[in-house]
Short mmCIF file of C-alpha atoms in Angstrom, two decimals:
data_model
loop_
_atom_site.label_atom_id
_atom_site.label_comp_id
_atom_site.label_asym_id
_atom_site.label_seq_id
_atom_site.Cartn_x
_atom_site.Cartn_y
_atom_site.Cartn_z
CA UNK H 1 26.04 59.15 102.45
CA UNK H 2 28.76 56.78 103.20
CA UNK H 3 30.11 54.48 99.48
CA UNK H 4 28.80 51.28 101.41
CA UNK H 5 25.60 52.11 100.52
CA UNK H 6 26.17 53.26 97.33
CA UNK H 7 27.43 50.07 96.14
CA UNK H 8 23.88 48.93 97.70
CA UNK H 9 22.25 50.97 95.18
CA UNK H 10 20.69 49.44 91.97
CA UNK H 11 21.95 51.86 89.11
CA UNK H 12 19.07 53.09 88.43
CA UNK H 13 18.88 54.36 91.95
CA UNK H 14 22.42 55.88 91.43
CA UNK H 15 21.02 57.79 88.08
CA UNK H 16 18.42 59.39 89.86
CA UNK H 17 20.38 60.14 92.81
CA UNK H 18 22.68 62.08 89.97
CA UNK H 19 19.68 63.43 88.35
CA UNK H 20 18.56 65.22 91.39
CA UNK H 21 22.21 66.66 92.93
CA UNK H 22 23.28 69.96 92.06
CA UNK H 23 26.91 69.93 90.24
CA UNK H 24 28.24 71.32 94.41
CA UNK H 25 31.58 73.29 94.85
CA UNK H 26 34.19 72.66 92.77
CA UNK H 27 36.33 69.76 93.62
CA UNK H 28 39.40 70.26 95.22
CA UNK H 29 42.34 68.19 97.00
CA UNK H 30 42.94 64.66 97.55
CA UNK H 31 39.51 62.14 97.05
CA UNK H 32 39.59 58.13 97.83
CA UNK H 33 37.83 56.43 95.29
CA UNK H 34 35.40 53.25 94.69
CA UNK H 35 34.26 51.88 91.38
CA UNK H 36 30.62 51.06 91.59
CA UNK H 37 30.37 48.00 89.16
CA UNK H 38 27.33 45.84 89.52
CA UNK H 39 25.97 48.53 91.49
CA UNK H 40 23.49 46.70 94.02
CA UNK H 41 24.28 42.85 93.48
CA UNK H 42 26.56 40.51 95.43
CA UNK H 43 29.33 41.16 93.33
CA UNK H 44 29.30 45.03 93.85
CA UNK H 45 31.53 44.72 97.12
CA UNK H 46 33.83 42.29 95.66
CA UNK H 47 34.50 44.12 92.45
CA UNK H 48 35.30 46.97 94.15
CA UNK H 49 37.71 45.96 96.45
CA UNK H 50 39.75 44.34 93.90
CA UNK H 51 39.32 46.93 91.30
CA UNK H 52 40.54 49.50 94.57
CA UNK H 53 44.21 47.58 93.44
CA UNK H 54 44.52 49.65 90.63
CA UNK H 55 42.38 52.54 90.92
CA UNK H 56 42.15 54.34 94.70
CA UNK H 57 40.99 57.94 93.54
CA UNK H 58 41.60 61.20 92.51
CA UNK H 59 43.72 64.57 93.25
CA UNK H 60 42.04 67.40 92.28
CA UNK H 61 44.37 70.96 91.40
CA UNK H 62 41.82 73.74 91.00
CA UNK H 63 45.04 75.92 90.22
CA UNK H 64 45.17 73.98 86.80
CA UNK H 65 41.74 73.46 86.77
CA UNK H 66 42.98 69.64 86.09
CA UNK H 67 42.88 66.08 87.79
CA UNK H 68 44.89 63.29 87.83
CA UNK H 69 43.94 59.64 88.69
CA UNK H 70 45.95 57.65 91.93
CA UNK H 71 46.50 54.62 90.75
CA UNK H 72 48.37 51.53 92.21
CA UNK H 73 48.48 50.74 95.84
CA UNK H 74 50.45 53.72 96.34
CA UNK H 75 48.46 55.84 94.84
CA UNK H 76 50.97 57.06 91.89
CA UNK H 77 49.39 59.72 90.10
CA UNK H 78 48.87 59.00 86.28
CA UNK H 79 46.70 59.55 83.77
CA UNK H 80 45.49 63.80 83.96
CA UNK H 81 42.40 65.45 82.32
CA UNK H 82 41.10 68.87 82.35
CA UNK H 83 38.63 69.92 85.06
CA UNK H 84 35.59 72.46 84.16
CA UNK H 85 31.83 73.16 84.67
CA UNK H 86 29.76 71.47 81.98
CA UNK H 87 26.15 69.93 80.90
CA UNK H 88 25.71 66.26 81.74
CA UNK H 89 25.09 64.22 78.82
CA UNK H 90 22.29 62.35 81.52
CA UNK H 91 20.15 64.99 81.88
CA UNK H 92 21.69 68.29 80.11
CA UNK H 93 22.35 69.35 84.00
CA UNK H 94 24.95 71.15 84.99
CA UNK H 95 28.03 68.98 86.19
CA UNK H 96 31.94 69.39 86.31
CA UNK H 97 33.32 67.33 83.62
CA UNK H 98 36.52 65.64 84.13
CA UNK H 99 38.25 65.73 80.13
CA UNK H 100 40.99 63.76 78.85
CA UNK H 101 40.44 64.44 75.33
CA UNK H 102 43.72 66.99 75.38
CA UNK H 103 45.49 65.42 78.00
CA UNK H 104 45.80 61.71 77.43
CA UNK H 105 46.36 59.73 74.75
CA UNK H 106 45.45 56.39 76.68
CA UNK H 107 42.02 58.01 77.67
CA UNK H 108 41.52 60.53 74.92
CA UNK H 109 38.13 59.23 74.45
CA UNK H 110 36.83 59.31 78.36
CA UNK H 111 34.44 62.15 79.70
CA UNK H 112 33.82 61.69 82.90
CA UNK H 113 31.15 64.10 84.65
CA UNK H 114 30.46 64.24 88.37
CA UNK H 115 27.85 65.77 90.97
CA UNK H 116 28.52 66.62 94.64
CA UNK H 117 25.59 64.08 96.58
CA UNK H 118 26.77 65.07 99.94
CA UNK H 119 29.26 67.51 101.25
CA UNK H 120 32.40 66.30 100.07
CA UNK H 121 31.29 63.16 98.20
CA UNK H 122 30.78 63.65 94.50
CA UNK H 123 29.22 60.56 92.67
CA UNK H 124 30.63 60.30 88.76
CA UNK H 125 29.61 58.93 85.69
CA UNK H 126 32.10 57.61 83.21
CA UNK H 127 31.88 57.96 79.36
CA UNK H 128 33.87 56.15 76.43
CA UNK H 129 33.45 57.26 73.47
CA UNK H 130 30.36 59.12 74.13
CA UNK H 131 28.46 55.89 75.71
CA UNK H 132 28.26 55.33 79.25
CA UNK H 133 30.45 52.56 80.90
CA UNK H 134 30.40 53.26 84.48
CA UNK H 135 30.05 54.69 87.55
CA UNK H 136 32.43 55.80 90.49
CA UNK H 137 32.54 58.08 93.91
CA UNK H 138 35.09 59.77 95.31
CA UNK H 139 34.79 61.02 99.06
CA UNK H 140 36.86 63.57 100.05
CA UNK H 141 38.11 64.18 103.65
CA UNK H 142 35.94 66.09 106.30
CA UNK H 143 36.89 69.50 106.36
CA UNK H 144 39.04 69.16 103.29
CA UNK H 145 38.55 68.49 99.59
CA UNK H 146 35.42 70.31 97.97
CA UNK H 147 35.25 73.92 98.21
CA UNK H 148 32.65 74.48 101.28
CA UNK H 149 32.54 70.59 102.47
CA UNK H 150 32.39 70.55 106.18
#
């Protein structure tokens, strides 16, 4: 499933997508990234392209069981959390949850949980505070990334 057509989905399409994908292999390596704001209106495309400026993905270190964003054009790598298998607040699923409670104070009060949709693209639900404010996917590489992707 390519992220074009993701950002074609309505969000209620992307929840039950989530609801019925298995948590997949644990994330690993380098994943590009796409905010999917306004999931399935006109604006979805634009908003993610600009929003792509600050935020291009993730890199995964399953050694650390931890993450930590790539932000800026150049992809500087900022802002960590802890990686582990947990229940999606969704649909009390299983999921990996991406935590930043113990390691960031700027985003001490994100939980971010994501499912694997495809081989090697994972589609992620971000909370704040405990309420749900968005949505993201990350796509790893072919032949790279998740644990098992082809």
């Amino acid at each position: 499933m390519e992220r074009i057509s993701l950002l074609s989905m309505s969000g209620r399409e992307l929840d039950r997508l989530f609801r019925r994908s298995p948590a997949g292999s644990p994330p690993r390596g380098t994943a590009d990234g796409v905010f999917l704001l306004m999931p399935g209106t006109p604006a979805a495309r634009p908003l993610a392209r600009l929003l792509r400026l600050a935020w291009r993905g993730k890199a995964f270190d399953d050694r650390r069981a931890g993450m930590t964003n790539l932000v800026l054009p150049i992809g500087l790598r900022a802002v960590r959390a802890q990686v582990r298998p947990g229940v999606s607040r969704l649909d009390g699923g299983a999921c990996h949850v991406l935590d930043y409670s113990r390691t960031s104070l700027v985003a001490r009060h994100v939980r971010d949980e994501i499912r694997e949709i495809a081989p090697g693209i994972y589609l992620g639900l971000v909370h704040w505070r405990g309420l749900r404010v968005g949505r993201f996917a990350l796509r790893f590489a072919p032949g790279r990334g998740a644990a098992g992707a082809c």
